[in-house]
Coordinates of C-alpha atoms in Angstrom, one line a residue:
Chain X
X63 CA 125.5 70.8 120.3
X64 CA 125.8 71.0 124.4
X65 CA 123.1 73.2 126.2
X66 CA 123.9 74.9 129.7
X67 CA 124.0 73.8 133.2
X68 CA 122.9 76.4 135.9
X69 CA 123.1 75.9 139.5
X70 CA 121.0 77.9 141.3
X71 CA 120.7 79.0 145.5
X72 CA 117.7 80.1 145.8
X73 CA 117.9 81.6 149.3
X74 CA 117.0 80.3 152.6
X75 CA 112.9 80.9 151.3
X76 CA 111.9 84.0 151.3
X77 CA 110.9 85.2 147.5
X78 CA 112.2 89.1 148.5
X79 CA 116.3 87.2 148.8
X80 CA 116.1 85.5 145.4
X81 CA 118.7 87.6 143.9
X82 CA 117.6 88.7 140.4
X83 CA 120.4 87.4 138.5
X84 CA 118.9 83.6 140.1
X85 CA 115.0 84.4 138.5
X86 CA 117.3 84.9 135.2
X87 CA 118.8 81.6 135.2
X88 CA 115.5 80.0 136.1
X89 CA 113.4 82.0 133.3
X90 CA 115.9 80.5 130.8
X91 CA 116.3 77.1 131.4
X92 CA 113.8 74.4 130.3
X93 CA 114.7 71.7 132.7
X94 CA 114.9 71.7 136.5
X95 CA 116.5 69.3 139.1
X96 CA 116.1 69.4 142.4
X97 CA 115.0 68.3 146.1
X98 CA 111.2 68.4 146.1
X99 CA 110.5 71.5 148.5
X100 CA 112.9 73.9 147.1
X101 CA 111.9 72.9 143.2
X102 CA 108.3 73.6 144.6
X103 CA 109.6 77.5 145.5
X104 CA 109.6 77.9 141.5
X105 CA 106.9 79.5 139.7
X106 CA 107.6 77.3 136.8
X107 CA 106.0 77.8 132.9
X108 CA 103.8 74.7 131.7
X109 CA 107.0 74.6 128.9
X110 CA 109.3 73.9 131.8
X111 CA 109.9 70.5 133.5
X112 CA 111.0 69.2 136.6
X113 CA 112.7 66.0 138.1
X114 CA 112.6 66.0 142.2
X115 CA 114.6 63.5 143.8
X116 CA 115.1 63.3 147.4
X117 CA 117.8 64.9 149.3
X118 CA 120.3 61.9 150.0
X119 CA 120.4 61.1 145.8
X120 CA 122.2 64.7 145.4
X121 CA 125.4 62.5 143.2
X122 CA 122.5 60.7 140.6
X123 CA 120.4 64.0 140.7
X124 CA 123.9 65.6 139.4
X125 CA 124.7 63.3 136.7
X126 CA 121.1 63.2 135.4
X127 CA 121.5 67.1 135.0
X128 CA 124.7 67.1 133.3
X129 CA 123.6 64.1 130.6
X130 CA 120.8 66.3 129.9
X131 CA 122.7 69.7 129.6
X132 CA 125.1 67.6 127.3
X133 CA 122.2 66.6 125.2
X134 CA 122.1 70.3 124.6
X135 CA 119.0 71.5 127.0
X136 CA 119.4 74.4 129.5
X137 CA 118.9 72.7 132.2
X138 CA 119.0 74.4 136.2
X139 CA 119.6 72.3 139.4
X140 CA 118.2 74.6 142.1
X141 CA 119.5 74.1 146.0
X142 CA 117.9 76.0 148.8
X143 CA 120.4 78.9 150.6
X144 CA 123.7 79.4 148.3
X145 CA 124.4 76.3 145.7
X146 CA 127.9 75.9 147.1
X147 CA 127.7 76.0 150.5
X148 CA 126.6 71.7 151.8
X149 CA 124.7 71.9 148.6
X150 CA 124.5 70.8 144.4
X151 CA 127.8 73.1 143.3
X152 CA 130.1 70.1 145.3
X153 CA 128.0 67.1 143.6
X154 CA 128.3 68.5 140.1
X155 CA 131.9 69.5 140.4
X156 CA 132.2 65.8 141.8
X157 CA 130.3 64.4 138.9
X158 CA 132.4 66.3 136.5
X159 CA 135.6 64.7 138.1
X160 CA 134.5 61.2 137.9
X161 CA 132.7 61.2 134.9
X162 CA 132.9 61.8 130.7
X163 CA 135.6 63.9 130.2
X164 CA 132.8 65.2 127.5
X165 CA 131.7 67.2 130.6
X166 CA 134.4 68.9 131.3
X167 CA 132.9 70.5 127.9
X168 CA 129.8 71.5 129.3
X169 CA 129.1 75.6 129.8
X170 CA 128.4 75.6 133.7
X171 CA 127.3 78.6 135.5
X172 CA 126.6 78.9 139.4
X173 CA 124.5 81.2 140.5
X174 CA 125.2 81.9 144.3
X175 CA 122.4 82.3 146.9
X176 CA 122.0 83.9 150.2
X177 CA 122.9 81.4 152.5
X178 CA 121.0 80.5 155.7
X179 CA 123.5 81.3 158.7
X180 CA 123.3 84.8 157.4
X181 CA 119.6 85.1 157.4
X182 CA 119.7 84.0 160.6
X183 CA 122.2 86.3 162.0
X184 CA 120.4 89.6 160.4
X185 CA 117.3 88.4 162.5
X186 CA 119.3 88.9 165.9
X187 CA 122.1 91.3 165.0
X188 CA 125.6 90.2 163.9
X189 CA 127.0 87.1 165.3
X190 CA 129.1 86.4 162.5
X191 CA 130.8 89.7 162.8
X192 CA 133.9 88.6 163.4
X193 CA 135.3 85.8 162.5
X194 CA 133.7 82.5 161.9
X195 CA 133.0 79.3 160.5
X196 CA 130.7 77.0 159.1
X197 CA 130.8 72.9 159.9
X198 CA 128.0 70.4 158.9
X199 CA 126.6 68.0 161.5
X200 CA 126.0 65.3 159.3
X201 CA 128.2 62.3 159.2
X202 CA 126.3 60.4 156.9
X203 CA 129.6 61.7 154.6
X204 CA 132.3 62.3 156.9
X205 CA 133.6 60.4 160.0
X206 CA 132.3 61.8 163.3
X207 CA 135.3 61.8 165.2
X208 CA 136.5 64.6 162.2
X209 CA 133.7 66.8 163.0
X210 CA 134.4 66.4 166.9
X211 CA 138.0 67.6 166.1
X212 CA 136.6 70.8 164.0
X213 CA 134.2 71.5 167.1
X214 CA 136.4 71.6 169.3
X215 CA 139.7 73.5 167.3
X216 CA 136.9 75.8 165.9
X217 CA 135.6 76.6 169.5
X218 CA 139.3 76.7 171.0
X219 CA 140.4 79.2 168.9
X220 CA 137.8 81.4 169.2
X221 CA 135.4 81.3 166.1
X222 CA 132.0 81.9 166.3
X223 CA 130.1 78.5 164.4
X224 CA 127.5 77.9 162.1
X225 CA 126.1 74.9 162.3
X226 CA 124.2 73.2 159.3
X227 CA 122.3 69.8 158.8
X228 CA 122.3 69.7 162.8
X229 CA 119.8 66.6 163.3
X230 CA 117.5 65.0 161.4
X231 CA 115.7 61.4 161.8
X232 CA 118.2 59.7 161.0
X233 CA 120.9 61.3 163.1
X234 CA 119.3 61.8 166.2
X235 CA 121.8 62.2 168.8
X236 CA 124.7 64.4 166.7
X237 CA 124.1 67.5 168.3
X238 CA 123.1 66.9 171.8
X239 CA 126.9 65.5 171.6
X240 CA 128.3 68.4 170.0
X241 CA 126.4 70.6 172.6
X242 CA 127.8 68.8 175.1
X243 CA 131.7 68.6 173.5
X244 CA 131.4 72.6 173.2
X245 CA 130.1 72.8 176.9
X246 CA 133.4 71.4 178.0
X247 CA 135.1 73.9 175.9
X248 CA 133.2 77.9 176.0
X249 CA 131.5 79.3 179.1
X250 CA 127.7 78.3 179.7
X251 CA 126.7 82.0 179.3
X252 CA 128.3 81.7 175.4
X253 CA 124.9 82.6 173.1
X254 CA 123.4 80.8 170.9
X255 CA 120.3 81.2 168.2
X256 CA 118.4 78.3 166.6
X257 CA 117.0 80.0 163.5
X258 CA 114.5 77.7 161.5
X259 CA 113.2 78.6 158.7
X260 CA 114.2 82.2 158.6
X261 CA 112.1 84.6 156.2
X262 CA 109.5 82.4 155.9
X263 CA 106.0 82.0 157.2
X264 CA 107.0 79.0 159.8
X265 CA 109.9 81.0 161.0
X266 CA 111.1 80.4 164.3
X267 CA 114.4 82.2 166.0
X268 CA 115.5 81.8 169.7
X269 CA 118.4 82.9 171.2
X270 CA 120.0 80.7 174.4
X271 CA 122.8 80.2 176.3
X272 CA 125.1 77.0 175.7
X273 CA 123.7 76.1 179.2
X274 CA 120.2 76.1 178.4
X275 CA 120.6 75.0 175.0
X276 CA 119.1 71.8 173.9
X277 CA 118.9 69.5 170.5
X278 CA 115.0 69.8 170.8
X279 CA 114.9 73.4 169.7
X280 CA 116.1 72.3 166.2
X281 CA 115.1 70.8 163.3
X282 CA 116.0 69.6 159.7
X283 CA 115.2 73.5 158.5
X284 CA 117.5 74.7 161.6
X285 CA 120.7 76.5 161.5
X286 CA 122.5 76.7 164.6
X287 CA 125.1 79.9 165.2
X288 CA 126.9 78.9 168.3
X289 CA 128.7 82.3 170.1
X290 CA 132.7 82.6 170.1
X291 CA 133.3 84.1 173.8
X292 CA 133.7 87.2 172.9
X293 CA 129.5 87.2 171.3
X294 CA 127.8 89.8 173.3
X295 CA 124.0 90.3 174.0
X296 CA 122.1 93.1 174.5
X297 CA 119.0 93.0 176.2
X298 CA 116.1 95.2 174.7
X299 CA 112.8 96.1 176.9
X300 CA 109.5 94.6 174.6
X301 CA 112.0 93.4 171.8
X302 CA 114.7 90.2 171.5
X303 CA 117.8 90.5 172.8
X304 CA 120.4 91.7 170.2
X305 CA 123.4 89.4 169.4
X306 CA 126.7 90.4 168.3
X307 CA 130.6 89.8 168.2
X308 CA 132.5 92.2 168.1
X309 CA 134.9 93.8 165.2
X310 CA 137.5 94.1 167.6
X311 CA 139.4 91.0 169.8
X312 CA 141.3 92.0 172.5
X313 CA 141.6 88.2 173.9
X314 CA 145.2 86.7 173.5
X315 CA 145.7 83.8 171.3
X316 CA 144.4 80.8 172.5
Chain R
X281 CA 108.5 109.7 168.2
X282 CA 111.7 107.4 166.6
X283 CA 112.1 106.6 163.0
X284 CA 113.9 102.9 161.8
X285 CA 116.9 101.7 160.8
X286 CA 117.7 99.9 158.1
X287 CA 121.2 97.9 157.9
X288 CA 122.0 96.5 154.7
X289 CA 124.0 94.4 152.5
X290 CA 124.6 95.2 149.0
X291 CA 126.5 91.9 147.3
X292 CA 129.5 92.1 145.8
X293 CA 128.7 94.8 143.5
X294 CA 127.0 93.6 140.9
X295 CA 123.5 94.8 140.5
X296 CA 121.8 91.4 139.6
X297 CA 123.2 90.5 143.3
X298 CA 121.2 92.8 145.2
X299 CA 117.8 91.2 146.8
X300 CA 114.6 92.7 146.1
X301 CA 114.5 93.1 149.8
X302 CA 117.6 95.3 150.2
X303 CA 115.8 97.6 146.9
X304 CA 112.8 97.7 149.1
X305 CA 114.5 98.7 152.3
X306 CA 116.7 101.5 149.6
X307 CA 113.7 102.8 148.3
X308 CA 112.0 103.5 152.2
X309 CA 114.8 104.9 153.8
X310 CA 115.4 108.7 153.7
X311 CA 118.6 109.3 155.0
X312 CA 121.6 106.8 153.7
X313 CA 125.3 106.2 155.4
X314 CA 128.3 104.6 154.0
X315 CA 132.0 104.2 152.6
X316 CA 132.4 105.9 149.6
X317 CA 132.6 103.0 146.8
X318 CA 129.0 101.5 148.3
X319 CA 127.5 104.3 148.6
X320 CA 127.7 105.3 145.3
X321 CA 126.6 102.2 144.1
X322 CA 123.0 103.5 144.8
X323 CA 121.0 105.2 142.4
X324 CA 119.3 107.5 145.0
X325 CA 116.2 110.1 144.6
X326 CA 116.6 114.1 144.8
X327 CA 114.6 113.4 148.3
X328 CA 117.2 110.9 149.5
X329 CA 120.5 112.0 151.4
X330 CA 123.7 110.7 151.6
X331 CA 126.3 110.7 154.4
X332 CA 129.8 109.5 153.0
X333 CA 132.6 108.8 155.7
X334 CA 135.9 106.6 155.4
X335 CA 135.6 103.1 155.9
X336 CA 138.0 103.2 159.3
X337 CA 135.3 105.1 160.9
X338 CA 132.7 102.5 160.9
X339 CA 131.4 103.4 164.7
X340 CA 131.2 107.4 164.3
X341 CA 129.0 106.5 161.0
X342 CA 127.1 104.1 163.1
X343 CA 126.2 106.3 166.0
X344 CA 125.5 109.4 163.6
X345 CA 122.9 106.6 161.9
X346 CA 121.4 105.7 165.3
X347 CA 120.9 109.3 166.4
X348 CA 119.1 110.0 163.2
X349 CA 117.6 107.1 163.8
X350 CA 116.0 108.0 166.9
X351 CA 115.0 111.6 165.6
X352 CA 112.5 110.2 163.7
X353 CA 113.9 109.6 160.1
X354 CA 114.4 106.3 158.0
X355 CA 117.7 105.6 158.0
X356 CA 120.0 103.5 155.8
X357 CA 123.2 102.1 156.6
X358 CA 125.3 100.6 153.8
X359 CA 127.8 97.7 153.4
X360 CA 128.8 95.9 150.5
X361 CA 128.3 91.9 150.6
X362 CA 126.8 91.0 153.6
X363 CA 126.2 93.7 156.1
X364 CA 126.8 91.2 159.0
X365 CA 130.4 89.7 157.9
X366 CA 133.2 91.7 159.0
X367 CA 130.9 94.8 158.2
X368 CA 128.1 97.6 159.3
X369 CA 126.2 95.2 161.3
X370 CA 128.3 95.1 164.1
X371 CA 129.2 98.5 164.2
X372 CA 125.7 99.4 164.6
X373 CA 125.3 96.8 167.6
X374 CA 128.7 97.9 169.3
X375 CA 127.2 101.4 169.0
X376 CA 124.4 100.6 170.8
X377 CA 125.6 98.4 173.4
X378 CA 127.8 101.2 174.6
X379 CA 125.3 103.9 173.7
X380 CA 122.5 106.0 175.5
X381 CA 119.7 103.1 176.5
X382 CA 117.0 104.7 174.0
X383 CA 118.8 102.6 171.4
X384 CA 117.9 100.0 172.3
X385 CA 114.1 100.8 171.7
X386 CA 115.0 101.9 167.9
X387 CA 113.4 99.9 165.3
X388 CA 116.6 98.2 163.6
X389 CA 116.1 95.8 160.5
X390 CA 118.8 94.3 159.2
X391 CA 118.3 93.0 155.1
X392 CA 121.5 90.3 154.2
X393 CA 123.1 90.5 151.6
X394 CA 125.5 87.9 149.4
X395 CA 129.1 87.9 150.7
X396 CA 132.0 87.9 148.5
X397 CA 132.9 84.4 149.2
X398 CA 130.1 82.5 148.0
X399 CA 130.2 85.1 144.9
X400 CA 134.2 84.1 144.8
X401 CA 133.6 80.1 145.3
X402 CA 130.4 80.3 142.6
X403 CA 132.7 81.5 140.0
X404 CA 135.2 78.6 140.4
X405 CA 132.9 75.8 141.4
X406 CA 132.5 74.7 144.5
X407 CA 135.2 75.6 146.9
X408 CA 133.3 75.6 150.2
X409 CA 131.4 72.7 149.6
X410 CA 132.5 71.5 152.9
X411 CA 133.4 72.9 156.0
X412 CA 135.4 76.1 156.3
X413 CA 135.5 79.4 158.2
X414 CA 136.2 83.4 157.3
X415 CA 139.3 85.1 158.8
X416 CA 139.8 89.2 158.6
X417 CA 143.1 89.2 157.8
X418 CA 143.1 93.2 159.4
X419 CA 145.0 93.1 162.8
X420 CA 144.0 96.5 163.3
X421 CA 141.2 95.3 165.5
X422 CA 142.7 91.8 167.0
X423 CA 146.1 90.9 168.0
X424 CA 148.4 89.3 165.1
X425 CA 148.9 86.2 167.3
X426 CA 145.0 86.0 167.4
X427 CA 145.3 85.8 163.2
X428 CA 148.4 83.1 162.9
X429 CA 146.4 81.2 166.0
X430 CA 143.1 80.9 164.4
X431 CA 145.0 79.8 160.7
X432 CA 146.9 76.9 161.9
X433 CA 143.7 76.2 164.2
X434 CA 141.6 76.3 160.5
X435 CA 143.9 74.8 158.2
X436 CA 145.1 72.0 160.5
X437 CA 141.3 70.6 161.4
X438 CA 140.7 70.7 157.7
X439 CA 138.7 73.9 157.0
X440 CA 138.7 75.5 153.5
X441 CA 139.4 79.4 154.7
X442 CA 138.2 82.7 153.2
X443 CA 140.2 85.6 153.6
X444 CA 138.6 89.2 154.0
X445 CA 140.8 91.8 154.1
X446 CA 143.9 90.6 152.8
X447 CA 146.1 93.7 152.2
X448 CA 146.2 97.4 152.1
X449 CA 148.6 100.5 152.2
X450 CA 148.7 100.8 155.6
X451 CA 149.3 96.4 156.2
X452 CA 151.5 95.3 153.2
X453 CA 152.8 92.8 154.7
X454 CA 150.2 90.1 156.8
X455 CA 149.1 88.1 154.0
X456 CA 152.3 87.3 152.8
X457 CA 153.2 86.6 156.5
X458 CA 150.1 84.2 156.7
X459 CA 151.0 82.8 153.3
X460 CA 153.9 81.5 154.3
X461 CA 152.4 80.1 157.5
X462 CA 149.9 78.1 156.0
X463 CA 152.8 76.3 153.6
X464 CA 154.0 75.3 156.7
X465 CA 150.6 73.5 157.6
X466 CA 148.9 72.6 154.0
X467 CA 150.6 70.6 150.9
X468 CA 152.2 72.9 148.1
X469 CA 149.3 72.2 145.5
X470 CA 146.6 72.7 147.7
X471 CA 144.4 74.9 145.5
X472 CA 143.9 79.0 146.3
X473 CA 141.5 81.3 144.5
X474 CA 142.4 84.7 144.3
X475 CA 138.6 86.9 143.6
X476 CA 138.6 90.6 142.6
X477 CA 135.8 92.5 142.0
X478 CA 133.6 89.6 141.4
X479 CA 130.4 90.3 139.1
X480 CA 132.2 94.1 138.7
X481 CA 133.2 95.2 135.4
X482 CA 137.0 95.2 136.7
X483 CA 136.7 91.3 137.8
X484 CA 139.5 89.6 138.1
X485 CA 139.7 85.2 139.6
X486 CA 142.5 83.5 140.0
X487 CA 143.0 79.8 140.7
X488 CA 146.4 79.4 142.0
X489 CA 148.7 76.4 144.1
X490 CA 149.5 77.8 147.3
X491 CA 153.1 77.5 146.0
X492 CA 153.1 80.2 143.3
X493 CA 150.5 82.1 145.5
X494 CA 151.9 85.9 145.9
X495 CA 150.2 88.4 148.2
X496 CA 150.9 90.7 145.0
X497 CA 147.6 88.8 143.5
X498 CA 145.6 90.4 146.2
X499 CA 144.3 93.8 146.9
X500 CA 141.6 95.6 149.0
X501 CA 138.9 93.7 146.9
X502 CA 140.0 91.0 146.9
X503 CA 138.8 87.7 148.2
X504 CA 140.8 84.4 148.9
X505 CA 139.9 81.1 149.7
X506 CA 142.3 78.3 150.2
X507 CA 141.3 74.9 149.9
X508 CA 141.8 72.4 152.7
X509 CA 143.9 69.3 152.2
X510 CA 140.8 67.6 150.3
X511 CA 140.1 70.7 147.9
X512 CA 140.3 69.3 144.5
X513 CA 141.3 70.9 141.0
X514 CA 139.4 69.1 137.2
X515 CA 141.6 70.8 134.7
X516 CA 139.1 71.8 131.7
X517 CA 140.6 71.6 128.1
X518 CA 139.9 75.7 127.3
X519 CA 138.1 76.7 130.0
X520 CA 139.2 77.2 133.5
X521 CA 139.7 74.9 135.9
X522 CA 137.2 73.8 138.5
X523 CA 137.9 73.9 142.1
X524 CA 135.4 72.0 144.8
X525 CA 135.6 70.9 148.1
X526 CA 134.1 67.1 148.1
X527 CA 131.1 66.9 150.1
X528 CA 132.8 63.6 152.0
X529 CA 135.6 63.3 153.7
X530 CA 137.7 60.0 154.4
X531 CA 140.7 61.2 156.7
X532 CA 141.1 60.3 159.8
X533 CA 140.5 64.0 162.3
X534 CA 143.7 65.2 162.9

């Protein structure tokens, strides 16, 4: 008999955007699998177990979960932000594909998450009004030279960008580079707002302009929104600036 | 003395979606403004009022809210999913920046909310488990051109792309127009999900190739992604199949 397999986003941290359906999944399942810091978010029973494994093992963290679902426990593999969005959802699918066709059996369920770019744009107003995408700076898992290209068509045609996993470590230099691609594309007044660890007690959100924007001001917790040229500011006396684009575009195709 | 204003985002529409933060920001505000069908959503107290307008007329509802706002009441605005993605957000910030400069003093919290992507993608798998972007598909605020431009821009770099706003009475025909762009761009099997309603009562998901996709599969709640070139389909013996997005990518940028 095969248990259950829950993938869970838990939010970007803050307890109050765990949507309730998430604390369902996690109150039924007995086994957890997960990056250390968000499997430490859980309030877990002394009848529930985890396994924490570091970030870069995300494909062995995966097939650990599903042999154990399979082995008929209810088992959750929780992923900061949403569970499908540069997170577990993608390495379990993948699993699944090259693995026992046994778990293709398997009763799956993914529970999505707020994700962080739009934590961060409710802190400054609405950036992602209009439309926009989402690229990850790491290219520990894709060539760089593809996510040049995205940049740059992304910028060119006049979405605004999220930008996820922008530096860490071990990639140092990504996105001073990307910075300076985009700074050869949009104008230097173009807003931008590093929001780190939005909602929680470290929180830290400034907003810049391209030109005055620099790879210090993020970290491994940092999501980058990066301005389409149509992203406005407002400037409010004793508060932050408000940043928003617009529902309407009356720029011609580009 | 000024009162607050809440902007917030609902989630799809099903209840174990909402955050505890957007029930905590429902049950402080006073005063409540929305479309119709979100609106409703909200079991509200005899104490708390409603303000129901049509969903074209997102900036009179916005500055009505403000002005409230600044008379001293707690004020609610309403959108379903996230209130920043193609929704109230930016209404209220357009309303501002054009607005009488006591606005900008007005205490404005806006409380995310899950979009219907990531509730579309987490009933599928793992479609945006790479990178990809959200086009309104509603030209009654951008060009057309802008629309086909930023497509071809999206699906020829490699994004997976979300539609909102696909189709209503009044534009029958622009998804079937951008349909039949994108087969000029992506291969005939590349994997489309088609999400109604998801985590309502009336949900309906479909996992179509963008050969047999038809804009009759859409309507105004519907959601569509379409994969990128790398989007892959694991057929499941009974169940439906998975759809994910690899988290690495081996082509060359194009």
């Amino acid at each position: 008999m095969s248990g259950k397999l829950y993938v869970i986003g838990l939010g970007p941290g803050n307890a109050a955007q765990v949507t309730p359906e998430a604390r369902t999944a996690i109150a039924e399942a007995s086994v957890f699998f997960g990056y250390g810091p968000y499997v430490e978010r859980l309030e877990l029973r002394p009848d529930q177990t985890r396994h924490i494994s570091d970030n870069r093992e995300e494909l062995a963290r995966a097939r650990a979960a599903l042999e154990m679902a399979e082995a008929g426990r209810t088992v959750a593999v929780v992923s900061g932000g949403d569970a499908g969005v540069f997170a577990m959802a993608a390495a379990i699918c993948e699993a699944i594909d090259y693995g026992p066709d046994t778990w293709r059996n398997l009763d799956i369920a993914i529970v999505p998450g707020l994700t962080a770019m739009l934590a961060v744009a409710a802190r400054v107003g609405a950036p992602l009004g209009h439309d926009f995408c989402a690229i990850s700076l790491s290219n520990n898992l894709k060539p760089w030279e593809v996510i040049e290209a995205r940049l740059k068509a992304a910028a060119a045609a006049g979405f605004v960008i999220a930008l996820y996993n922008p530096i860490s470590r071990a990639r140092p230099w990504q996105l001073g580079s990307a910075l300076d691609l985009l700074r050869t594309i949009l104008p230097a007044e173009t807003p931008l707002i590093f929001g780190r660890a939005v909602g929680r007690p470290d929180e830290r959100c400034a907003v810049v302009s391209l030109a005055e924007a620099d790879a210090d001001l993020a970290d491994m917790a940092t999501c980058i929104i990066i301005g389409s040229p149509e992203t406005k500011l407002i400037e409010r006396p004793g508060r932050t600036p408000l940043v928003y684009s617009p529902r309407s575009s009356r720029k011609d195709a580009t």
